[in-house]
Amino acid sequence: MSKGKKDARTRHYMEKSIHIKVTLAQHAEFKKKLADYGLQMREVLHECIERICDGNIEYMEEMLNECVENKLISRDRINLEGDVENLYKLIEESREPRGDSGETK
């Protein structure tokens, strides 16, 4: 085993991956915002996790309370302009006839 690499057993008991779905607009805006600071998504999300787990950071506690409130009242989360544009594109595409190969009858 090379120096600095963890074996499969160590990874199994020490690490866990997180996968989340976001809209295309959210992903693009998040990535752009982080790029402005020279940061990557992984390092920012890791920092958020550490701050949430700390428990002594009032701002993060307030954010979690807002998340609970949003969950309880089932707020629609589409709020980025790109999300709205993508929804309109989907609606337009669904109205177009399917299977149009360009042939005339």
PDB file of C-alpha atoms in Angstrom:
ATOM      1  CA  MET A   1       0.000   0.000   0.000  1.00  0.00           C
ATOM      2  CA  SER A   2       1.452   3.359  -0.997  1.00  0.00           C
ATOM      3  CA  LYS A   3       1.976   6.083   1.573  1.00  0.00           C
ATOM      4  CA  GLY A   4      -1.070   8.312   2.072  1.00  0.00           C
ATOM      5  CA  LYS A   5      -3.547   5.849   0.501  1.00  0.00           C
ATOM      6  CA  LYS A   6      -6.177   4.184   2.670  1.00  0.00           C
ATOM      7  CA  ASP A   7      -7.023   0.546   2.168  1.00  0.00           C
ATOM      8  CA  ALA A   8     -10.599  -0.532   1.389  1.00  0.00           C
ATOM      9  CA  ARG A   9     -11.301  -1.631   4.957  1.00  0.00           C
ATOM     10  CA  THR A  10     -10.206   1.715   6.394  1.00  0.00           C
ATOM     11  CA  ARG A  11     -12.331   3.594   3.840  1.00  0.00           C
ATOM     12  CA  HIS A  12     -15.315   1.355   4.635  1.00  0.00           C
ATOM     13  CA  TYR A  13     -15.227   2.250   8.332  1.00  0.00           C
ATOM     14  CA  MET A  14     -13.979   5.848   8.099  1.00  0.00           C
ATOM     15  CA  GLU A  15     -15.500   7.483   5.014  1.00  0.00           C
ATOM     16  CA  LYS A  16     -18.921   7.980   3.490  1.00  0.00           C
ATOM     17  CA  SER A  17     -19.878   9.598   0.186  1.00  0.00           C
ATOM     18  CA  ILE A  18     -22.753  12.037  -0.162  1.00  0.00           C
ATOM     19  CA  HIS A  19     -24.719  12.442  -3.391  1.00  0.00           C
ATOM     20  CA  ILE A  20     -27.303  15.189  -3.829  1.00  0.00           C
ATOM     21  CA  LYS A  21     -29.516  16.333  -6.671  1.00  0.00           C
ATOM     22  CA  VAL A  22     -29.757  20.008  -7.542  1.00  0.00           C
ATOM     23  CA  THR A  23     -31.196  21.786 -10.530  1.00  0.00           C
ATOM     24  CA  LEU A  24     -28.949  22.737 -13.426  1.00  0.00           C
ATOM     25  CA  ALA A  25     -29.310  26.405 -12.533  1.00  0.00           C
ATOM     26  CA  GLN A  26     -28.463  25.780  -8.872  1.00  0.00           C
ATOM     27  CA  HIS A  27     -25.399  23.753  -9.861  1.00  0.00           C
ATOM     28  CA  ALA A  28     -24.193  26.426 -12.280  1.00  0.00           C
ATOM     29  CA  GLU A  29     -24.775  29.296  -9.842  1.00  0.00           C
ATOM     30  CA  PHE A  30     -23.116  27.424  -6.955  1.00  0.00           C
ATOM     31  CA  LYS A  31     -20.109  26.482  -9.072  1.00  0.00           C
ATOM     32  CA  LYS A  32     -19.760  30.060 -10.389  1.00  0.00           C
ATOM     33  CA  LYS A  33     -20.008  31.562  -6.918  1.00  0.00           C
ATOM     34  CA  LEU A  34     -17.342  29.221  -5.561  1.00  0.00           C
ATOM     35  CA  ALA A  35     -15.090  29.807  -8.564  1.00  0.00           C
ATOM     36  CA  ASP A  36     -15.155  33.527  -7.722  1.00  0.00           C
ATOM     37  CA  TYR A  37     -13.431  32.545  -4.468  1.00  0.00           C
ATOM     38  CA  GLY A  38     -11.192  29.877  -5.998  1.00  0.00           C
ATOM     39  CA  LEU A  39     -13.019  27.123  -4.123  1.00  0.00           C
ATOM     40  CA  GLN A  40     -14.411  23.729  -5.075  1.00  0.00           C
ATOM     41  CA  MET A  41     -17.788  22.312  -4.101  1.00  0.00           C
ATOM     42  CA  ARG A  42     -16.250  19.479  -2.103  1.00  0.00           C
ATOM     43  CA  GLU A  43     -14.221  21.725   0.195  1.00  0.00           C
ATOM     44  CA  VAL A  44     -17.118  24.127   0.807  1.00  0.00           C
ATOM     45  CA  LEU A  45     -19.589  21.342   1.568  1.00  0.00           C
ATOM     46  CA  HIS A  46     -17.014  19.718   3.865  1.00  0.00           C
ATOM     47  CA  GLU A  47     -16.670  23.019   5.761  1.00  0.00           C
ATOM     48  CA  CYS A  48     -20.472  23.299   6.047  1.00  0.00           C
ATOM     49  CA  ILE A  49     -20.680  19.791   7.471  1.00  0.00           C
ATOM     50  CA  GLU A  50     -17.997  20.578  10.050  1.00  0.00           C
ATOM     51  CA  ARG A  51     -19.774  23.779  11.098  1.00  0.00           C
ATOM     52  CA  ILE A  52     -23.165  22.059  11.386  1.00  0.00           C
ATOM     53  CA  CYS A  53     -21.633  19.274  13.485  1.00  0.00           C
ATOM     54  CA  ASP A  54     -19.896  21.842  15.717  1.00  0.00           C
ATOM     55  CA  GLY A  55     -23.211  22.900  17.237  1.00  0.00           C
ATOM     56  CA  ASN A  56     -21.753  26.132  18.630  1.00  0.00           C
ATOM     57  CA  ILE A  57     -22.286  28.175  15.489  1.00  0.00           C
ATOM     58  CA  GLU A  58     -25.570  30.041  15.851  1.00  0.00           C
ATOM     59  CA  TYR A  59     -25.869  30.853  12.143  1.00  0.00           C
ATOM     60  CA  MET A  60     -25.792  27.165  11.198  1.00  0.00           C
ATOM     61  CA  GLU A  61     -28.400  26.354  13.856  1.00  0.00           C
ATOM     62  CA  GLU A  62     -30.641  29.079  12.399  1.00  0.00           C
ATOM     63  CA  MET A  63     -30.130  27.666   8.901  1.00  0.00           C
ATOM     64  CA  LEU A  64     -31.150  24.189  10.114  1.00  0.00           C
ATOM     65  CA  ASN A  65     -34.277  25.659  11.719  1.00  0.00           C
ATOM     66  CA  GLU A  66     -35.134  27.325   8.400  1.00  0.00           C
ATOM     67  CA  CYS A  67     -34.661  23.968   6.659  1.00  0.00           C
ATOM     68  CA  VAL A  68     -37.122  22.354   9.071  1.00  0.00           C
ATOM     69  CA  GLU A  69     -39.610  25.153   8.444  1.00  0.00           C
ATOM     70  CA  ASN A  70     -39.225  24.826   4.663  1.00  0.00           C
ATOM     71  CA  LYS A  71     -39.745  21.087   4.918  1.00  0.00           C
ATOM     72  CA  LEU A  72     -42.871  21.433   7.077  1.00  0.00           C
ATOM     73  CA  ILE A  73     -44.607  23.923   4.802  1.00  0.00           C
ATOM     74  CA  SER A  74     -43.370  22.265   1.575  1.00  0.00           C
ATOM     75  CA  ARG A  75     -42.152  25.438  -0.067  1.00  0.00           C
ATOM     76  CA  ASP A  76     -41.463  25.298  -3.768  1.00  0.00           C
ATOM     77  CA  ARG A  77     -37.715  25.625  -4.173  1.00  0.00           C
ATOM     78  CA  ILE A  78     -37.619  26.815  -7.796  1.00  0.00           C
ATOM     79  CA  ASN A  79     -36.291  30.304  -7.440  1.00  0.00           C
ATOM     80  CA  LEU A  80     -33.395  30.694  -9.846  1.00  0.00           C
ATOM     81  CA  GLU A  81     -34.060  32.271 -13.224  1.00  0.00           C
ATOM     82  CA  GLY A  82     -32.291  29.366 -14.971  1.00  0.00           C
ATOM     83  CA  ASP A  83     -34.669  26.885 -13.327  1.00  0.00           C
ATOM     84  CA  VAL A  84     -37.689  28.763 -14.634  1.00  0.00           C
ATOM     85  CA  GLU A  85     -36.165  28.948 -18.114  1.00  0.00           C
ATOM     86  CA  ASN A  86     -35.481  25.205 -18.069  1.00  0.00           C
ATOM     87  CA  LEU A  87     -39.088  24.507 -17.039  1.00  0.00           C
ATOM     88  CA  TYR A  88     -40.378  26.582 -19.955  1.00  0.00           C
ATOM     89  CA  LYS A  89     -38.088  24.635 -22.306  1.00  0.00           C
ATOM     90  CA  LEU A  90     -39.498  21.359 -20.978  1.00  0.00           C
ATOM     91  CA  ILE A  91     -43.053  22.599 -21.465  1.00  0.00           C
ATOM     92  CA  GLU A  92     -42.299  23.731 -25.020  1.00  0.00           C
ATOM     93  CA  GLU A  93     -40.625  20.415 -25.861  1.00  0.00           C
ATOM     94  CA  SER A  94     -43.584  18.467 -24.477  1.00  0.00           C
ATOM     95  CA  ARG A  95     -45.916  20.361 -26.829  1.00  0.00           C
ATOM     96  CA  GLU A  96     -43.852  19.530 -29.918  1.00  0.00           C
ATOM     97  CA  PRO A  97     -45.015  16.484 -31.889  1.00  0.00           C
ATOM     98  CA  ARG A  98     -42.841  13.470 -31.206  1.00  0.00           C
ATOM     99  CA  GLY A  99     -41.272  11.339 -33.871  1.00  0.00           C
ATOM    100  CA  ASP A 100     -41.134  14.116 -36.461  1.00  0.00           C
ATOM    101  CA  SER A 101     -38.360  12.918 -38.761  1.00  0.00           C
ATOM    102  CA  GLY A 102     -38.771  15.810 -41.164  1.00  0.00           C
ATOM    103  CA  GLU A 103     -40.389  13.634 -43.858  1.00  0.00           C
ATOM    104  CA  THR A 104     -43.399  14.970 -45.729  1.00  0.00           C
ATOM    105  CA  LYS A 105     -46.447  12.793 -46.244  1.00  0.00           C
TER     106      LYS A 105
END
